[in-house]
CSV table of C-alpha atoms in Angstrom, one decimal:
chain,number,residue,atom,x,y,z
A,1,MET,CA,62.6,-16.9,2.3
A,2,ARG,CA,61.4,-14.8,4.4
A,3,LYS,CA,60.7,-12.2,1.3
A,4,ILE,CA,58.5,-14.7,-0.5
A,5,VAL,CA,56.4,-15.7,2.2
A,6,THR,CA,55.6,-11.9,2.8
A,7,ALA,CA,55.0,-11.6,-0.9
A,8,ALA,CA,52.9,-14.2,-0.4
A,9,LEU,CA,50.7,-13.3,2.0
A,10,VAL,CA,50.3,-9.4,0.2
A,11,CYS,CA,49.7,-10.5,-3.3
A,12,SER,CA,46.2,-13.4,-1.0
A,13,ILE,CA,44.9,-10.2,0.9
A,14,VAL,CA,45.2,-8.1,-2.7
A,15,PHE,CA,43.5,-10.3,-4.1
A,16,SER,CA,40.8,-11.6,-1.7
A,17,SER,CA,40.7,-7.6,-1.3
A,18,SER,CA,39.9,-7.1,-5.0
A,19,GLN,CA,37.4,-10.0,-5.1
A,20,LEU,CA,35.3,-7.9,-2.4
A,21,PHE,CA,35.5,-4.8,-4.5
A,22,ALA,CA,34.0,-7.4,-6.9
A,23,ASP,CA,31.1,-8.9,-5.2
A,24,ASN,CA,30.8,-5.3,-3.6
A,25,ASP,CA,30.3,-3.8,-7.7
A,26,LEU,CA,28.3,-7.1,-8.6
A,27,ASP,CA,25.9,-6.5,-5.9
A,28,GLN,CA,25.5,-2.8,-6.7
A,29,TYR,CA,24.5,-3.8,-10.1
A,30,LYS,CA,22.7,-6.6,-9.9
A,31,GLU,CA,20.0,-4.1,-7.3
A,32,GLU,CA,20.2,-1.6,-9.7
A,33,THR,CA,19.4,-3.6,-12.6
A,34,GLU,CA,16.6,-5.3,-10.4
A,35,ALA,CA,15.4,-1.8,-9.2
A,36,LEU,CA,15.5,-1.3,-13.0
A,37,TRP,CA,13.1,-4.1,-13.2
A,38,ARG,CA,10.5,-4.0,-10.6
A,39,THR,CA,9.6,0.2,-11.8
A,40,GLY,CA,6.3,0.4,-13.1
A,41,THR,CA,5.1,-2.3,-11.1
A,42,GLY,CA,2.5,0.1,-9.1
A,43,SER,CA,1.2,0.8,-12.5
A,44,GLN,CA,1.0,-3.1,-13.5
A,45,ASP,CA,-0.1,-3.7,-10.4
A,46,GLY,CA,-2.8,-0.9,-10.6
A,47,ALA,CA,-4.1,-1.8,-13.2
A,48,TYR,CA,-3.7,-5.5,-12.6
A,49,SER,CA,-5.7,-5.1,-9.5
A,50,ALA,CA,-8.4,-2.8,-11.6
A,51,ILE,CA,-9.1,-5.6,-13.6
A,52,VAL,CA,-8.9,-8.1,-11.4
A,53,VAL,CA,-11.8,-5.7,-8.3
A,54,SER,CA,-14.3,-5.1,-11.2
A,55,MET,CA,-14.4,-8.6,-12.3
A,56,LEU,CA,-15.1,-9.5,-8.5
A,57,GLY,CA,-17.4,-6.1,-8.1
A,58,TRP,CA,-19.8,-7.5,-10.9
A,59,GLY,CA,-19.8,-10.8,-9.0
A,60,LEU,CA,-20.7,-9.9,-5.7
A,61,GLY,CA,-23.2,-7.4,-7.8
A,62,LEU,CA,-24.2,-10.8,-9.2
A,63,GLY,CA,-24.5,-12.7,-5.3
A,64,ALA,CA,-26.3,-9.6,-4.2
A,65,ALA,CA,-28.6,-10.2,-7.3
A,66,ILE,CA,-29.4,-14.4,-7.1
A,67,ALA,CA,-29.6,-13.6,-3.4
A,68,ILE,CA,-32.8,-11.5,-4.1
A,69,ILE,CA,-34.1,-13.2,-6.9
A,70,ALA,CA,-33.9,-16.2,-4.6
A,71,SER,CA,-35.4,-14.1,-0.8
A,72,VAL,CA,-38.7,-12.5,-4.2
A,73,LEU,CA,-39.2,-16.5,-5.1
A,74,HIS,CA,-38.6,-18.1,-1.2
A,75,GLN,CA,-41.8,-15.4,0.1
A,76,SER,CA,-43.8,-16.1,-3.3
A,77,THR,CA,-43.5,-20.0,-3.0
A,78,ALA,CA,-44.4,-19.6,1.3
A,79,SER,CA,-47.2,-17.3,0.2
A,80,THR,CA,-48.4,-20.0,-2.8
A,81,ALA,CA,-47.6,-23.2,0.3
A,82,HIS,CA,-49.7,-21.0,2.6
A,83,THR,CA,-52.9,-20.6,-0.2
A,84,THR,CA,-52.8,-24.0,-1.1
A,85,ALA,CA,-52.9,-24.8,2.9
A,86,HIS,CA,-56.0,-22.6,3.1
A,87,THR,CA,-57.5,-24.1,0.0
A,88,CYS,CA,-57.0,-28.0,0.9
A,89,HIS,CA,-58.4,-27.0,4.5
B,1,MET,CA,64.4,-2.1,6.1
B,2,PRO,CA,62.1,-1.8,8.8
B,3,LEU,CA,59.9,0.5,6.0
B,4,ARG,CA,59.2,-1.7,4.2
B,5,LYS,CA,57.8,-4.0,6.7
B,6,LEU,CA,55.5,-1.3,7.6
B,7,PHE,CA,54.8,-1.0,4.2
B,8,PHE,CA,54.2,-4.5,3.6
B,9,PHE,CA,52.1,-4.4,6.8
B,10,LEU,CA,50.3,-1.4,6.0
B,11,ILE,CA,49.1,-2.1,2.7
B,12,PRO,CA,46.7,-4.9,3.4
B,13,PHE,CA,44.7,-2.5,5.4
B,14,ALA,CA,44.7,0.2,3.7
B,15,LEU,CA,43.3,-2.7,1.0
B,16,SER,CA,40.7,-3.6,3.1
B,17,ALA,CA,39.8,-0.2,4.7
B,18,ASP,CA,37.7,1.2,1.7
B,19,ILE,CA,35.5,-1.9,1.6
B,20,VAL,CA,34.3,-1.8,5.1
B,21,PRO,CA,31.8,1.5,4.0
B,22,LYS,CA,30.5,0.4,0.9
B,23,GLU,CA,29.0,-2.6,2.1
B,24,THR,CA,27.2,-1.6,5.2
B,25,ALA,CA,26.1,1.9,4.1
B,26,PRO,CA,23.8,1.7,1.6
B,27,GLN,CA,22.4,-1.3,1.4
B,28,SER,CA,20.4,-1.0,5.2
B,29,ALA,CA,18.6,2.0,3.6
B,30,LYS,CA,18.2,0.9,0.3
B,31,HIS,CA,16.6,-2.2,1.6
B,32,ALA,CA,14.6,-0.5,4.3
B,33,PRO,CA,10.5,-1.8,4.2
B,34,LEU,CA,8.3,0.2,2.5
B,35,ASP,CA,6.4,1.2,6.0
B,36,GLN,CA,8.6,3.0,7.0
B,37,THR,CA,10.2,5.3,4.7
B,38,SER,CA,7.2,5.8,2.7
B,39,PRO,CA,5.3,8.5,4.0
B,40,LEU,CA,0.9,7.7,4.9
B,41,CYS,CA,-1.2,8.2,1.3
B,42,TYR,CA,-4.5,8.3,0.8
B,43,ILE,CA,-6.7,8.4,-1.5
B,44,THR,CA,-10.6,9.4,-0.9
B,45,PRO,CA,-13.0,7.1,-3.5
B,46,PRO,CA,-16.5,8.3,-4.2
B,47,LYS,CA,-19.8,8.0,-2.1
B,48,GLY,CA,-21.6,4.2,-2.1
B,49,TRP,CA,-18.4,2.2,-3.2
B,50,GLU,CA,-16.8,-0.4,-1.0
B,51,ILE,CA,-13.3,-1.2,-0.3
B,52,ALA,CA,-12.1,-4.4,-1.9
B,53,ALA,CA,-10.8,-7.4,-0.5
B,54,SER,CA,-7.1,-7.2,-0.1
B,55,LYS,CA,-6.6,-10.4,-0.6
B,56,ASN,CA,-8.2,-9.2,-4.4
B,57,LEU,CA,-5.1,-6.9,-4.9
B,58,SER,CA,-1.5,-7.2,-6.7
B,59,LYS,CA,1.3,-6.6,-3.8
B,60,SER,CA,2.0,-2.9,-3.6
B,61,VAL,CA,-1.8,-1.3,-4.1
B,62,GLN,CA,-2.8,0.1,-1.0
B,63,ILE,CA,-6.5,-0.2,-1.2
B,64,ALA,CA,-8.9,-0.4,-3.7
B,65,PHE,CA,-12.1,0.5,-4.2
B,66,PHE,CA,-15.6,-1.0,-6.7
B,67,LYS,CA,-19.1,0.0,-7.2
B,68,LYS,CA,-21.8,-3.1,-7.1
B,69,THR,CA,-23.4,-2.3,-10.3
B,70,SER,CA,-25.7,-4.6,-12.7
B,71,SER,CA,-23.2,-4.0,-15.3
B,72,SER,CA,-20.7,-7.0,-16.4
B,73,PHE,CA,-17.2,-4.7,-15.1
B,74,SER,CA,-18.2,-2.3,-12.5
B,75,PRO,CA,-16.2,0.1,-12.2
B,76,SER,CA,-13.4,0.3,-10.0
B,77,ILE,CA,-10.8,2.5,-7.8
B,78,ASN,CA,-7.1,2.0,-6.3
B,79,LEU,CA,-4.4,3.1,-5.3
B,80,ALA,CA,-0.7,1.8,-5.5
B,81,VAL,CA,3.1,3.4,-4.6
B,82,GLU,CA,5.6,1.8,-5.0
B,83,LYS,CA,9.4,2.9,-4.1
B,84,SER,CA,11.7,4.8,-7.6
B,85,THR,CA,13.5,7.2,-8.4
B,86,LEU,CA,12.9,8.3,-11.7
B,87,SER,CA,11.5,11.6,-12.3
B,88,LEU,CA,7.8,12.0,-13.8
B,89,GLN,CA,9.8,12.2,-17.1
B,90,GLU,CA,11.2,9.2,-17.5
B,91,TYR,CA,8.8,6.5,-14.9
B,92,LEU,CA,5.9,7.4,-17.9
B,93,LYS,CA,8.6,5.6,-20.6
B,94,VAL,CA,8.8,2.9,-18.4
B,95,ILE,CA,5.3,2.1,-18.0
B,96,ARG,CA,4.4,3.4,-21.7
B,97,LYS,CA,7.3,1.0,-22.9
B,98,ILE,CA,6.0,-2.2,-20.0
B,99,HIS,CA,2.0,-1.1,-21.9
B,100,GLU,CA,2.5,-0.9,-24.6
B,101,ALA,CA,3.6,-4.5,-24.9
B,102,ASP,CA,1.3,-6.1,-24.5
B,103,HIS,CA,-0.5,-5.7,-27.9
B,104,ARG,CA,-4.3,-5.6,-27.0
B,105,ASN,CA,-3.4,-2.8,-24.9
B,106,ARG,CA,-3.6,1.2,-26.1
B,107,TRP,CA,-1.6,3.6,-24.4
B,108,ARG,CA,-1.6,7.2,-24.8
B,109,GLN,CA,-0.8,10.4,-22.3
B,110,LEU,CA,-4.0,12.4,-21.4
B,111,GLY,CA,-3.0,16.1,-18.9
B,112,LYS,CA,-1.7,17.5,-16.4
B,113,VAL,CA,-3.9,16.7,-13.0
B,114,HIS,CA,-4.0,19.1,-10.1
B,115,THR,CA,-4.1,16.9,-6.3
B,116,GLN,CA,-4.0,17.6,-3.2
B,117,ALA,CA,-0.1,15.7,-3.3
B,118,GLY,CA,0.8,17.7,-6.6
B,119,ILE,CA,0.3,17.5,-9.7
B,120,GLY,CA,0.3,14.1,-11.2
B,121,GLN,CA,0.0,12.9,-15.0
B,122,LEU,CA,-2.8,11.6,-16.5
B,123,THR,CA,-3.0,8.0,-18.7
B,124,GLU,CA,-5.2,6.2,-20.6
B,125,ILE,CA,-4.6,2.6,-21.4
B,126,ASP,CA,-7.3,0.8,-23.7
B,127,THR,CA,-7.8,-3.0,-23.2
B,128,THR,CA,-9.3,-5.8,-24.4
B,129,THR,CA,-10.2,-9.0,-22.0
B,130,GLU,CA,-12.6,-11.8,-22.2
B,131,TRP,CA,-15.1,-9.4,-20.5
B,132,GLY,CA,-14.6,-6.8,-23.3
B,133,SER,CA,-13.6,-4.2,-24.3
B,134,ILE,CA,-12.4,-1.7,-20.5
B,135,ARG,CA,-10.7,2.0,-20.8
B,136,MET,CA,-8.2,2.8,-17.2
B,137,LEU,CA,-7.0,6.4,-16.0
B,138,GLN,CA,-4.1,6.5,-14.9
B,139,LEU,CA,-2.8,9.1,-12.3
B,140,ILE,CA,0.4,9.4,-11.2
B,141,VAL,CA,2.5,10.7,-8.7
B,142,VAL,CA,5.9,11.2,-8.2
B,143,LYS,CA,6.4,12.7,-4.9
B,144,HIS,CA,9.5,12.2,-2.6
B,145,GLY,CA,11.1,9.0,-4.0
B,146,HIS,CA,8.1,7.5,-4.6
B,147,ALA,CA,5.1,6.9,-7.6
B,148,TYR,CA,1.9,7.3,-6.4
B,149,VAL,CA,-0.3,5.7,-9.2
B,150,ILE,CA,-4.2,5.7,-9.0
B,151,THR,CA,-6.1,3.5,-11.4
B,152,ALA,CA,-9.4,3.8,-12.6
B,153,ALA,CA,-11.3,1.0,-14.4
B,154,ALA,CA,-14.3,1.0,-16.4
B,155,SER,CA,-15.6,-0.8,-19.0
B,156,LYS,CA,-15.7,1.7,-22.2
B,157,GLU,CA,-18.5,2.9,-22.7
B,158,ASP,CA,-19.1,3.5,-18.8
B,159,MET,CA,-16.5,5.5,-18.6
B,160,ALA,CA,-18.3,8.6,-19.4
B,161,GLN,CA,-20.3,8.2,-17.0
B,162,TYR,CA,-17.8,7.5,-14.3
B,163,TYR,CA,-15.6,9.8,-15.0
B,164,LYS,CA,-16.5,12.9,-13.1
B,165,GLU,CA,-16.2,10.5,-9.8
B,166,PHE,CA,-12.5,9.6,-11.0
B,167,GLN,CA,-11.8,12.3,-11.4
B,168,THR,CA,-13.1,13.9,-8.3
B,169,THR,CA,-11.2,11.4,-5.9
B,170,PHE,CA,-8.1,11.1,-8.3
B,171,ARG,CA,-7.7,15.2,-6.9
B,172,THR,CA,-8.2,13.9,-3.6
B,173,LEU,CA,-4.7,11.9,-3.2
B,174,GLN,CA,-3.6,13.0,-0.2
B,175,VAL,CA,0.7,11.9,0.5
B,176,THR,CA,1.0,13.8,4.5
B,177,SER,CA,3.0,12.3,7.4
B,178,ASP,CA,0.4,13.4,9.8
B,179,LEU,CA,-2.5,12.2,9.3
B,180,ILE,CA,-4.7,13.9,12.6
B,181,GLY,CA,-2.6,17.0,11.1
B,182,ALA,CA,-4.8,16.2,7.4
B,183,ILE,CA,-8.6,16.7,9.7
B,184,PRO,CA,-9.1,20.3,8.2
B,185,GLN,CA,-10.8,21.7,11.0
B,186,MET,CA,-8.6,23.2,14.4
B,187,GLN,CA,-11.2,21.7,17.1
B,188,ARG,CA,-12.1,18.3,15.3
B,189,ARG,CA,-8.1,18.0,15.0
B,190,GLU,CA,-7.6,18.6,18.9
B,191,SER,CA,-10.1,16.2,19.3
B,192,LEU,CA,-9.3,13.1,17.7
B,193,GLN,CA,-5.7,14.1,18.9
B,194,LEU,CA,-7.0,13.8,22.9
B,195,GLU,CA,-9.0,10.9,22.0
B,196,SER,CA,-5.6,9.2,20.4
B,197,GLU,CA,-3.3,10.5,23.9
B,198,HIS,CA,-6.0,8.9,26.3
B,199,LEU,CA,-6.5,5.6,24.5
B,200,LEU,CA,-2.4,5.0,24.6
B,201,SER,CA,-2.6,6.6,28.3
B,202,ALA,CA,-5.2,3.9,28.9
B,203,TRP,CA,-2.7,1.4,26.9
B,204,GLN,CA,-0.2,2.4,29.1
B,205,ASP,CA,-2.0,1.7,32.1
B,206,LEU,CA,-2.6,-1.9,31.0
B,207,LEU,CA,0.4,-3.2,29.9
B,208,SER,CA,1.9,-2.0,33.4
B,209,THR,CA,-1.0,-3.6,35.4
B,210,SER,CA,-1.6,-6.7,33.1
B,211,ALA,CA,-0.1,-10.2,33.9
B,212,LYS,CA,-1.0,-11.6,29.9
B,213,GLU,CA,0.1,-8.3,28.6
B,214,ALA,CA,0.8,-10.2,24.9
B,215,SER,CA,-3.0,-11.1,24.6
B,216,SER,CA,-3.9,-7.5,26.3
B,217,PHE,CA,-5.5,-5.7,23.4
B,218,ASN,CA,-7.8,-8.2,23.1
B,219,ASP,CA,-8.5,-7.2,26.4
B,220,PRO,CA,-12.9,-7.7,26.8
B,221,ALA,CA,-12.5,-5.1,28.9
B,222,PHE,CA,-10.4,-2.6,27.5
B,223,GLN,CA,-12.0,-3.3,23.9
B,224,LYS,CA,-14.9,-2.5,25.0
B,225,ALA,CA,-13.8,1.0,26.8
B,226,HIS,CA,-11.9,2.4,25.5
B,227,TRP,CA,-11.0,0.2,22.0
B,228,ILE,CA,-14.0,0.3,20.6
B,229,PRO,CA,-15.4,4.1,21.7
B,230,PHE,CA,-12.6,5.5,20.4
B,231,GLN,CA,-12.9,3.3,16.6
B,232,ASN,CA,-16.4,4.0,16.4
B,233,LYS,CA,-15.8,8.0,16.7
B,234,VAL,CA,-12.5,7.9,13.8
B,235,ILE,CA,-15.9,6.3,11.7
B,236,GLN,CA,-18.9,7.9,13.4
B,237,ASP,CA,-17.4,11.9,13.6
B,238,TYR,CA,-14.8,11.4,10.7
B,239,GLU,CA,-16.7,10.0,7.7
B,240,ASP,CA,-16.2,13.3,6.0
B,241,MET,CA,-12.2,12.2,5.7
B,242,GLY,CA,-13.1,8.9,4.0
B,243,ALA,CA,-12.5,5.2,4.5
B,244,HIS,CA,-9.3,5.0,4.0
B,245,TRP,CA,-8.1,8.0,6.5
B,246,GLN,CA,-10.2,6.1,8.7
B,247,VAL,CA,-8.3,3.4,8.0
B,248,LEU,CA,-5.9,4.8,7.5
B,249,VAL,CA,-5.5,6.2,11.1
B,250,LEU,CA,-7.2,3.4,13.2
B,251,LYS,CA,-4.5,1.1,11.9
B,252,ALA,CA,-1.2,3.2,12.4
B,253,ILE,CA,-2.6,3.7,16.2
B,254,GLN,CA,-2.9,0.2,16.5
B,255,GLU,CA,0.9,0.5,15.8
B,256,ASN,CA,1.5,2.9,18.3
B,257,MET,CA,-0.3,0.3,20.5
B,258,LEU,CA,1.9,-3.1,19.7
B,259,SER,CA,5.1,-1.0,19.6
B,260,LEU,CA,4.7,0.5,23.4
B,261,MET,CA,4.4,-3.1,23.8
B,262,SER,CA,9.0,-4.8,25.4
B,263,PRO,CA,9.8,-6.2,22.0
B,264,CYS,CA,10.2,-9.9,23.7
B,265,GLU,CA,6.5,-10.5,23.8
B,266,GLU,CA,4.5,-12.0,21.4
B,267,ALA,CA,2.3,-9.3,19.6
B,268,PRO,CA,-0.7,-10.3,19.5
B,269,SER,CA,-2.9,-10.7,15.9
B,270,LEU,CA,-3.5,-7.1,14.5
B,271,GLN,CA,-7.2,-8.1,13.4
B,272,ASN,CA,-9.5,-8.1,15.5
B,273,PRO,CA,-12.4,-10.1,15.4
B,274,GLU,CA,-15.0,-7.4,17.1
B,275,VAL,CA,-13.9,-4.6,14.6
B,276,ALA,CA,-16.8,-3.0,14.0
B,277,LYS,CA,-17.0,-2.5,10.0
B,278,LEU,CA,-16.3,0.3,8.2
B,279,PRO,CA,-18.9,1.9,6.0
B,280,GLU,CA,-19.5,1.0,2.8
B,281,GLN,CA,-16.5,-2.2,3.9
B,282,THR,CA,-17.4,-4.9,2.6
B,283,GLU,CA,-13.6,-6.7,3.9
B,284,ILE,CA,-11.1,-5.0,5.8
B,285,GLU,CA,-7.5,-6.4,6.1
B,286,THR,CA,-4.3,-4.1,7.5
B,287,LYS,CA,-1.6,-4.4,4.5
B,288,GLU,CA,1.6,-4.7,5.3
B,289,GLU,CA,2.0,-2.6,3.2
B,290,ILE,CA,0.8,0.9,4.2
């Protein structure tokens, strides 16, 4: 009886240990696969961000151009209104 | 019989003993955040270029600059960093596969470029978008377990116009663990070192006396007397070091100051509303990846 209990105990510990080993190996494989999967993100992110920034840069340039035109138009309208007001008087 | 008992008793220990170091040791090193293990890197952009808002950048991109133009596609340049155990040639093979997977891309390897951080490989990616043909030059430097990638983009027809500026920027790539040590003149190096020591000393004095320690950094008196003058000094007196270096210096000092606070205290936001804008800067936001 004691032999059976001891054998069962040893078997259960051995199985749980081997499961831990397997989990450990799996984790290691998972990490290595993920690292390989992630390789090249610097290049990909760089290319993607370069296009995004260049597009937005154009948008900012366009915004600045619109703002300049708007201010010129505003000044022009204001001076015309001022002249018109003078003429009406 | 006692020997057999001892044998059965020892087997489980012998089996489990090997597991412990495997489970604990390598994982902590592998999952260490980038900011703790990676050295600081920076580029000096061409004069007149602006810093792009960090919210528009991908995770591994540290900083990006662009030039405002009237053309439909502004030239831009950015610096990305990733952890990599591969050699330069292996890394190039991987990224070639990635870029060529998209049939609109054409990837080719150009020559070597000497940077301040070492020799890098220049590559070219041509792609077609809704806005026309785009050419990207990508410089890759592999050093100390990291791949440093500088990407410069412009429309295909504008590339010749900006090529020289891109090349100059590529050569400025610097990887260092000592930002102040990167200043070429000894007198200026010592001056900034001294200023930063004064700032830290003032900060420590404030921490030891202030009742509301968590909000000390945003304390108007401290800001006016110490932080803003220091910040202005970095911006005005070290303009030649470039906007990226200036951002890194200010961020490093700020983090150093916050680290002096006890961990139980709530750290104030790194973003200070009164931060004076750097020259040629549209927006500055602290990036955790740096």
